[in-house]
């Protein structure tokens, strides 16, 4: 029986809009997905002049009979759907009844296909059959689409530059290769190979073949499941970051999808492991019962709707957070210091600069925190958002990092601590390190609602404009929940009678003023629940030792001990790195004590 059926008009109408052939990549997509559905293990795509002249796809799939080959170019033909019910159980890549006829109507097509014995050769121009003959060919299909849009100049104009069209094709084939590690893909343009995978069936190897060693050497495997979803894949250590979300690749039941919720689940898991405007590299396979997903919501079929999303969010988010927590993530210096190390063609400094990561360079600090407690108060500080949830309930303690002992050796430029242990040498950014320690400390205090207060020795007076005073007055309870007792003191003036003991000594006044500033900046839109974490970060930064400040050996030792006990000791709360490692081997190599 023929594999291709002609759909009823009714069914065709139900698959609304779908088949938009608007660029080279959409033609490549339709044709390659046909090859995949034909069970190919090898698919070669060659473009001439970025596909503007021709797009040729050769596969070793099951091929088509003479009858099917002709039927494929008739409207409403599809090998995917027979009954309307099937629409609800679509588990193949798509339902492209309209694609091939659409493409054929705006180009010249040359098709050679064979089921293994007799083959067929068909030529079509502008949708009209020009030639049809028996043809000897090995099993599989070769289809060449030339002069796309030759008869629709308006659409031809719509194509972007050659480079843009090619980059879309590359990006599509890369993602397809990741979805199908068992298929050997080659994509070339004017005989230059742009993508080549071995079809090994190994996802990690495929990632390596596409993205190279810089990414494949930094992967952490993840695997988990709940009642409805199985997830499997690789996440990258946070030292590899990208400027856009294109490297967060999600594959649902074998199909690469772009889904905001899935991206959010991934990105949230990296919270404070990276600056907010950078994105991680993640390859995530999600398997589920096809009835739980709806692929039919977007014409290009890249987005999808999923049921039980909250559970899936938790599964992805927690699995990635656990993986980050349970792995030692101190970046090696060799990558950082080599002159050609770049992320997205930017140096580390560029990245830090563009992230507006600024540090104050004033003021000094003593690393003591010995306020006498003479008052005790507990207040409800409200809920700390999910993605700041820490691992208090987690019985697994990452002993790798917790047991790391770092012995301080000295300080460089009043800014970096040099430390060592048996494995090598470490450089620690003292401000970033202490900011992390303070951040986790304050967050814990707020979360556990263990605020203790002390009477201010020298009460701080805060004078405000009339309008600011009104705003502040509305937030006195919030300030109280943090441990600050503000009292009105004359016109538009407040005095701080009590302050929390979590303040670092010597930093009381500037921390209080910072908290007030943060409330005033947001004005009446200040929402404590949403803003808690921001306040924690700001306070942590204010209370941490600045660059160009000398530290004693004891202070450095104490800071390093506190750092390794953090849930994430690798970054400050803004995602900037706090510690970098030079292994013994790295050092020996730099000084040519070893020669490779
Ligand atoms: Zn800071
Ligand atoms: Zn920071």
XYZ file of C-alpha atoms and ligand atoms in Angstrom:
598
model
C 0.000 0.000 0.000
C 1.130 3.496 -0.727
C 2.745 5.307 2.231
C 1.450 8.702 1.199
C -2.234 9.508 1.504
C -4.165 12.484 0.264
C -5.821 14.258 3.149
C -9.399 15.423 3.088
C -9.911 19.185 2.687
C -11.411 19.304 6.120
C -8.294 17.861 7.693
C -6.074 20.115 5.626
C -7.957 23.134 6.887
C -7.471 22.020 10.440
C -3.748 22.220 9.988
C -4.030 25.923 9.698
C -1.480 28.168 8.026
C 1.511 25.985 8.866
C 3.382 25.720 5.649
C 5.117 28.995 5.208
C 8.054 28.744 2.890
C 9.718 32.029 3.624
C 13.423 31.377 3.685
C 16.109 28.944 2.618
C 16.166 27.329 6.041
C 12.446 26.580 5.935
C 12.958 24.632 2.690
C 15.920 22.801 4.219
C 13.819 22.067 7.293
C 10.934 20.545 5.366
C 13.174 18.407 3.187
C 15.449 17.194 5.950
C 12.524 16.307 8.171
C 11.177 14.215 5.293
C 14.528 12.418 5.180
C 14.368 11.766 8.914
C 10.842 10.398 8.632
C 12.097 8.120 5.844
C 14.371 6.480 8.426
C 17.663 7.811 7.060
C 20.886 7.281 9.002
C 22.835 9.652 6.781
C 21.681 13.014 5.407
C 23.840 15.318 3.310
C 22.738 18.864 2.595
C 24.612 20.918 0.006
C 23.862 24.509 -0.777
C 25.121 26.460 -3.761
C 25.488 30.173 -2.978
C 23.789 29.757 0.391
C 20.891 27.922 -1.244
C 19.920 30.831 -3.482
C 21.045 28.847 -6.525
C 20.258 25.385 -5.230
C 19.519 23.290 -2.179
C 20.281 19.604 -2.466
C 19.428 16.926 0.094
C 20.645 13.351 -0.251
C 19.538 10.646 2.171
C 19.730 6.876 2.542
C 16.155 6.517 3.765
C 13.441 4.188 2.558
C 12.816 6.121 -0.672
C 9.494 6.476 -2.440
C 7.641 4.400 -4.996
C 6.924 5.933 -8.379
C 3.317 6.514 -7.318
C 4.248 8.164 -3.990
C 6.841 10.390 -5.630
C 4.174 11.871 -7.881
C 1.627 12.094 -5.098
C 4.090 13.954 -2.837
C 3.835 17.041 -5.024
C 0.067 17.083 -5.058
C -1.672 19.376 -2.612
C -2.836 17.880 0.685
C -0.703 14.793 0.419
C 0.899 13.567 3.588
C 2.385 10.350 4.827
C 1.726 11.401 8.378
C -1.981 11.740 8.966
C -4.879 9.645 7.826
C -7.595 10.362 10.305
C -8.445 13.567 12.100
C -7.900 11.711 15.377
C -4.264 11.342 14.441
C -3.865 15.051 14.903
C -4.062 14.528 18.621
C -1.336 11.929 18.623
C 1.241 13.482 16.411
C 4.564 12.080 17.440
C 6.437 12.406 14.197
C 8.235 15.574 13.238
C 5.379 17.274 11.533
C 2.605 16.953 9.046
C 3.811 18.515 5.921
C 1.202 17.686 3.381
C 1.422 21.189 1.984
C 5.150 21.780 2.170
C 6.425 19.925 -0.850
C 3.739 21.258 -3.234
C 4.328 24.789 -1.887
C 8.065 24.542 -2.451
C 7.530 22.967 -5.881
C 5.273 25.823 -6.966
C 7.992 28.457 -6.470
C 11.100 26.616 -7.683
C 12.525 23.945 -9.950
C 12.718 20.493 -8.438
C 14.765 17.526 -9.452
C 13.965 14.329 -7.535
C 15.602 10.930 -7.708
C 14.189 8.339 -5.355
C 14.369 4.596 -4.990
C 13.052 1.972 -2.629
C 16.029 -0.172 -3.511
C 14.999 -1.806 -6.755
C 13.585 0.428 -9.500
C 13.980 4.176 -9.051
C 12.108 7.240 -10.225
C 13.326 10.556 -11.627
C 10.972 13.527 -11.636
C 11.496 17.119 -12.721
C 9.031 19.831 -11.772
C 9.121 23.500 -12.651
C 6.819 26.070 -11.053
C 4.596 23.264 -9.807
C 4.258 21.624 -13.241
C 5.562 18.145 -13.975
C 8.205 18.478 -16.692
C 9.755 15.022 -16.705
C 8.959 11.641 -15.237
C 11.067 8.556 -15.894
C 12.327 5.290 -14.435
C 15.828 5.740 -13.160
C 18.391 3.431 -11.679
C 19.463 4.636 -8.233
C 20.435 3.200 -4.887
C 17.937 3.198 -2.044
C 17.131 6.663 -0.735
C 16.163 10.059 -2.032
C 18.032 12.956 -3.576
C 16.051 16.132 -4.024
C 17.413 19.358 -5.469
C 15.501 22.626 -5.238
C 16.898 25.254 -7.611
C 16.091 28.889 -8.228
C 13.783 29.237 -5.262
C 11.165 32.009 -5.748
C 12.242 32.497 -9.390
C 8.585 33.103 -10.290
C 7.719 35.195 -7.200
C 10.148 38.158 -7.247
C 8.480 39.759 -4.218
C 9.314 36.767 -2.071
C 12.789 36.529 -3.540
C 13.427 40.066 -2.351
C 12.288 39.034 1.101
C 15.271 36.689 1.504
C 17.959 38.078 3.748
C 21.667 38.257 2.933
C 23.402 35.017 1.962
C 25.149 34.983 5.296
C 21.898 35.252 7.219
C 20.252 32.493 5.223
C 23.223 30.203 5.719
C 23.428 30.914 9.417
C 19.784 29.930 9.803
C 20.487 26.656 8.013
C 23.538 25.953 10.156
C 21.650 26.652 13.335
C 18.782 24.413 12.260
C 20.986 21.484 11.226
C 23.062 21.767 14.403
C 19.940 21.465 16.505
C 18.606 18.615 14.424
C 21.923 16.790 14.787
C 21.613 17.174 18.562
C 18.075 15.772 18.415
C 19.273 12.835 16.324
C 22.779 11.878 17.436
C 22.408 8.580 15.533
C 22.044 10.303 12.179
C 25.170 11.360 10.348
C 24.640 14.923 9.067
C 26.723 16.961 6.683
C 25.896 20.515 5.680
C 28.021 22.284 3.120
C 27.846 25.542 1.213
C 29.805 25.758 -2.062
C 31.677 22.631 -0.892
C 32.737 24.190 2.404
C 31.703 21.904 5.239
C 29.750 23.845 7.859
C 28.331 21.039 9.996
C 29.510 17.438 10.168
C 28.509 14.845 12.714
C 29.454 11.183 12.904
C 26.067 9.730 13.765
C 27.658 7.934 16.710
C 24.439 7.987 18.719
C 26.320 9.641 21.593
C 24.910 13.053 22.575
C 28.121 14.215 24.239
C 30.177 13.304 21.183
C 27.691 15.141 18.968
C 27.960 18.237 21.169
C 31.731 17.992 20.793
C 31.488 17.644 17.007
C 29.295 20.733 16.759
C 30.588 23.066 19.471
C 34.162 21.919 19.979
C 36.289 21.221 23.019
C 35.714 24.500 24.831
C 32.133 23.495 25.504
C 32.363 19.694 25.474
C 35.090 19.696 28.125
C 32.875 21.647 30.531
C 29.785 19.473 30.494
C 27.963 17.973 33.441
C 25.551 15.127 32.733
C 22.033 15.395 34.126
C 19.276 12.819 34.332
C 16.014 12.755 36.262
C 12.355 11.952 35.985
C 8.968 12.449 37.564
C 5.660 10.683 36.903
C 5.201 12.334 33.513
C 8.568 13.464 32.262
C 12.042 12.002 31.764
C 14.834 14.504 31.282
C 18.357 13.786 30.154
C 21.202 15.857 28.821
C 24.191 18.032 29.597
C 24.634 21.386 31.247
C 27.737 23.513 30.942
C 29.731 24.783 33.886
C 28.882 28.448 34.465
C 32.332 29.579 33.328
C 30.978 29.150 29.777
C 28.289 31.761 29.204
C 26.613 33.197 26.134
C 25.057 36.549 25.289
C 21.831 35.018 24.027
C 19.506 32.104 24.692
C 20.505 30.192 21.540
C 22.629 27.745 23.485
C 19.804 26.617 25.729
C 18.633 23.765 23.540
C 15.511 21.888 24.506
C 14.390 18.796 22.640
C 10.925 17.442 23.381
C 10.189 13.948 22.066
C 12.918 14.314 19.464
C 11.939 17.774 18.319
C 13.923 20.946 19.042
C 11.495 23.438 20.519
C 11.748 27.034 21.636
C 9.709 27.407 24.760
C 9.870 30.333 27.156
C 8.901 28.282 30.192
C 11.551 25.640 29.579
C 14.161 28.343 29.030
C 13.108 29.992 32.268
C 13.385 26.737 34.221
C 16.953 26.357 32.948
C 18.018 29.962 33.320
C 16.576 30.322 36.826
C 18.633 27.329 37.962
C 21.809 29.314 37.244
C 20.650 32.184 39.442
C 23.718 34.074 40.800
C 26.018 31.548 39.114
C 26.117 34.081 36.282
C 25.231 37.692 35.543
C 21.518 38.057 34.733
C 22.161 39.134 31.154
C 24.260 36.077 30.295
C 22.834 32.674 29.454
C 24.044 29.151 30.091
C 24.816 26.392 27.595
C 22.393 23.511 28.127
C 21.312 20.531 26.034
C 18.143 19.069 27.439
C 16.168 16.114 26.131
C 12.633 15.792 27.458
C 10.622 12.644 26.883
C 6.941 12.389 27.627
C 3.670 10.880 26.548
C 2.676 12.702 23.338
C -0.787 13.325 24.783
C 0.793 15.724 27.290
C 2.094 18.047 24.604
C 0.452 20.108 21.899
C 2.752 20.741 18.972
C 0.122 22.326 16.815
C 0.173 25.850 18.220
C 2.728 27.568 16.023
C 3.047 27.637 12.232
C 6.750 26.856 12.242
C 6.073 24.228 14.912
C 9.017 25.234 17.021
C 7.001 26.197 20.060
C 4.869 23.734 21.923
C 2.392 23.650 24.763
C 2.982 21.277 27.643
C 0.779 19.977 30.419
C 1.827 19.757 34.066
C 4.304 22.556 33.459
C 4.801 23.412 37.130
C 6.031 19.892 37.853
C 8.258 19.973 34.793
C 9.658 23.365 35.854
C 10.591 21.948 39.274
C 12.089 18.812 37.756
C 14.353 20.770 35.381
C 15.149 23.551 37.816
C 16.010 21.263 40.731
C 17.994 18.817 38.615
C 20.206 21.589 37.247
C 20.557 23.274 40.649
C 21.595 19.953 42.198
C 24.108 19.356 39.423
C 25.662 22.789 39.967
C 25.676 22.307 43.725
C 27.237 18.851 43.579
C 30.077 19.644 41.212
C 33.296 21.478 41.849
C 33.053 24.523 39.604
C 36.243 26.480 40.192
C 37.374 27.533 36.712
C 40.892 26.676 35.623
C 43.142 29.603 34.960
C 44.589 28.163 31.745
C 41.443 29.079 29.867
C 41.253 32.468 31.454
C 44.812 33.576 30.912
C 45.498 32.238 27.437
C 45.423 35.186 25.056
C 42.909 33.569 22.744
C 40.351 32.786 25.411
C 37.146 34.494 24.551
C 33.488 33.954 25.198
C 31.454 35.044 22.198
C 34.595 36.779 20.925
C 34.782 38.879 24.050
C 37.411 38.832 26.723
C 36.460 38.327 30.329
C 37.019 42.036 30.922
C 34.652 43.027 28.127
C 32.007 40.816 29.652
C 32.468 42.290 33.086
C 32.483 45.820 31.695
C 29.360 45.379 29.647
C 27.598 43.855 32.614
C 28.141 47.087 34.447
C 29.694 45.229 37.263
C 31.089 48.138 39.185
C 32.698 48.026 42.526
C 33.152 50.755 45.063
C 36.713 51.476 45.949
C 36.287 53.513 49.043
C 36.063 52.696 52.715
C 37.697 50.104 54.821
C 36.392 47.254 56.821
C 37.423 45.192 59.784
C 36.432 41.609 59.517
C 34.668 41.441 62.822
C 31.034 41.092 63.596
C 30.824 41.273 67.340
C 27.792 43.395 68.096
C 26.462 42.837 71.552
C 22.904 41.620 71.438
C 20.705 43.486 73.863
C 17.417 43.300 72.101
C 15.729 40.427 70.396
C 13.011 40.578 67.813
C 11.718 38.272 65.141
C 9.728 39.538 62.221
C 8.134 38.050 59.224
C 10.344 38.973 56.340
C 8.076 37.330 53.821
C 8.745 34.599 51.367
C 12.037 34.409 49.582
C 11.469 33.516 45.967
C 11.816 29.972 44.765
C 14.947 30.448 42.776
C 16.733 31.686 45.838
C 15.727 28.573 47.708
C 18.846 27.092 49.147
C 19.816 23.609 49.981
C 19.036 23.552 53.663
C 16.735 20.601 53.156
C 19.189 18.892 50.889
C 20.905 16.075 52.733
C 23.609 15.809 50.107
C 26.427 18.127 51.040
C 28.967 18.834 48.375
C 32.006 17.619 50.290
C 34.284 18.343 47.341
C 34.002 22.063 47.897
C 33.118 22.069 51.598
C 36.306 20.185 52.434
C 38.482 22.343 50.239
C 41.162 23.944 52.397
C 42.710 27.120 51.068
C 45.769 28.534 52.814
C 46.299 32.238 52.193
C 49.748 33.183 50.971
C 49.314 36.904 50.502
C 47.393 39.698 48.866
C 47.948 41.372 45.503
C 47.101 45.040 44.847
C 44.973 45.051 47.963
C 42.327 43.273 45.881
C 43.139 39.614 45.268
C 44.046 36.910 47.728
C 46.565 34.308 46.662
C 45.968 30.957 48.313
C 47.318 27.441 47.904
C 46.759 23.808 48.746
C 48.119 20.466 47.506
C 46.334 20.825 44.163
C 47.704 24.202 43.198
C 47.300 27.923 43.534
C 44.120 29.975 43.747
C 43.340 33.615 43.065
C 40.366 34.965 44.977
C 38.685 38.309 44.456
C 38.310 39.465 48.060
C 35.270 41.661 47.459
C 33.431 39.056 45.378
C 34.203 36.379 47.958
C 33.031 38.387 50.918
C 29.980 39.630 49.072
C 28.970 35.998 48.487
C 29.525 35.113 52.148
C 27.475 38.118 53.279
C 24.747 37.465 50.718
C 24.147 33.896 51.820
C 24.404 34.896 55.486
C 21.829 37.688 55.197
C 19.515 35.600 53.033
C 19.581 32.847 55.631
C 18.822 35.261 58.462
C 15.897 36.768 56.549
C 14.589 33.391 55.460
C 14.749 31.888 58.924
C 13.376 35.147 60.348
C 16.113 35.274 62.963
C 16.504 39.024 63.148
C 18.059 40.312 66.324
C 18.420 44.022 66.952
C 20.581 46.313 68.986
C 20.043 49.887 70.113
C 21.956 52.272 67.864
C 24.880 53.760 69.731
C 25.032 56.857 67.607
C 21.523 57.169 66.137
C 21.640 57.940 62.439
C 19.454 60.825 61.258
C 17.928 60.701 57.811
C 16.554 63.897 56.295
C 14.326 63.597 53.262
C 12.202 65.677 50.943
C 8.499 65.838 51.707
C 7.582 63.310 49.015
C 10.360 60.878 49.952
C 9.362 61.126 53.602
C 5.828 60.065 52.692
C 7.133 57.048 50.774
C 9.475 56.020 53.548
C 6.725 56.336 56.128
C 4.747 53.724 54.224
C 7.598 51.257 54.559
C 8.475 51.557 58.234
C 7.012 48.109 58.931
C 9.122 46.588 56.191
C 12.212 48.241 57.650
C 11.212 46.885 61.053
C 11.036 43.385 59.598
C 14.683 43.811 58.605
C 15.602 44.980 62.081
C 15.597 48.748 61.587
C 13.497 50.798 63.999
C 12.876 54.196 62.403
C 11.215 56.956 64.379
C 9.943 60.247 63.078
C 12.040 63.115 64.356
C 10.756 66.505 63.370
C 9.639 67.445 59.872
C 10.616 64.982 57.140
C 13.340 63.576 59.321
C 13.784 60.106 60.752
C 16.116 58.718 63.317
C 17.233 55.080 63.496
C 16.767 53.922 67.088
C 17.517 50.225 66.654
C 19.512 48.403 64.044
C 19.898 44.701 63.216
C 22.911 42.762 64.417
C 23.479 41.341 60.959
C 25.033 44.664 59.976
C 28.788 44.519 59.668
C 30.554 46.811 62.088
C 31.803 49.986 60.491
C 29.228 49.687 57.711
C 26.078 50.491 59.669
C 25.373 53.950 58.342
C 26.034 53.328 54.664
C 24.032 50.120 54.729
C 21.033 51.880 56.302
C 21.235 54.727 53.792
C 21.477 52.180 50.961
C 18.346 50.372 52.129
C 16.465 53.683 52.329
C 17.707 54.622 48.846
C 16.516 51.309 47.435
C 13.040 51.871 48.854
C 12.890 55.442 47.558
C 14.104 54.487 44.068
C 11.150 52.137 43.677
C 8.801 54.591 45.403
C 5.253 53.394 45.744
C 5.977 50.412 43.521
C 8.293 48.981 46.125
C 7.246 45.406 46.657
C 9.120 43.793 49.544
C 8.395 40.278 48.339
C 9.869 40.925 44.930
C 12.594 43.167 46.215
C 13.989 41.147 49.122
C 16.657 39.488 47.051
C 17.742 42.746 45.461
C 18.061 44.309 48.915
C 20.110 41.309 50.093
C 22.487 41.755 47.164
C 22.827 45.492 47.647
C 23.435 45.163 51.357
C 25.915 42.318 50.842
C 27.883 44.473 48.403
C 27.854 47.503 50.702
C 29.086 45.485 53.664
C 31.933 43.725 51.879
C 35.581 44.615 51.794
C 36.392 46.820 48.840
C 39.240 46.546 46.406
C 42.467 48.332 47.419
C 42.021 47.403 51.045
C 44.706 45.587 52.945
C 43.726 42.422 54.805
C 45.531 40.618 57.578
C 46.457 36.944 57.147
C 43.892 36.046 59.795
C 41.166 37.968 57.970
C 42.040 36.234 54.693
C 42.040 32.843 56.375
C 38.631 33.481 57.901
C 37.178 34.705 54.611
C 38.431 31.630 52.716
C 36.991 29.302 55.349
C 33.628 31.022 55.079
C 33.735 31.047 51.278
C 34.059 27.279 50.797
C 31.069 26.751 53.073
C 28.794 28.766 50.792
C 26.201 27.036 48.621
C 27.771 28.744 45.624
C 31.322 29.808 46.491
C 32.223 30.394 42.847
C 30.471 33.687 42.193
C 29.551 36.908 43.921
C 25.797 37.421 44.171
C 25.839 39.227 40.813
C 27.368 36.224 39.074
C 30.915 37.550 38.824
C 33.625 34.913 39.412
C 35.125 34.883 42.909
C 37.800 32.186 42.597
C 40.081 30.886 39.844
C 42.429 27.924 40.053
C 45.947 27.355 38.708
C 46.644 23.650 39.018
C 50.183 22.463 39.726
C 50.208 21.092 36.190
C 49.153 24.484 34.761
C 51.964 26.191 36.639
C 54.538 23.624 35.541
C 53.384 23.999 31.978
C 53.570 27.789 32.078
C 57.185 27.590 33.251
C 57.986 24.772 30.812
C 58.819 22.324 33.590
C 56.614 19.988 31.598
C 56.548 20.282 27.845
C 53.013 19.595 26.664
Zn 29.891 44.237 45.045
Zn 28.900 41.409 43.009
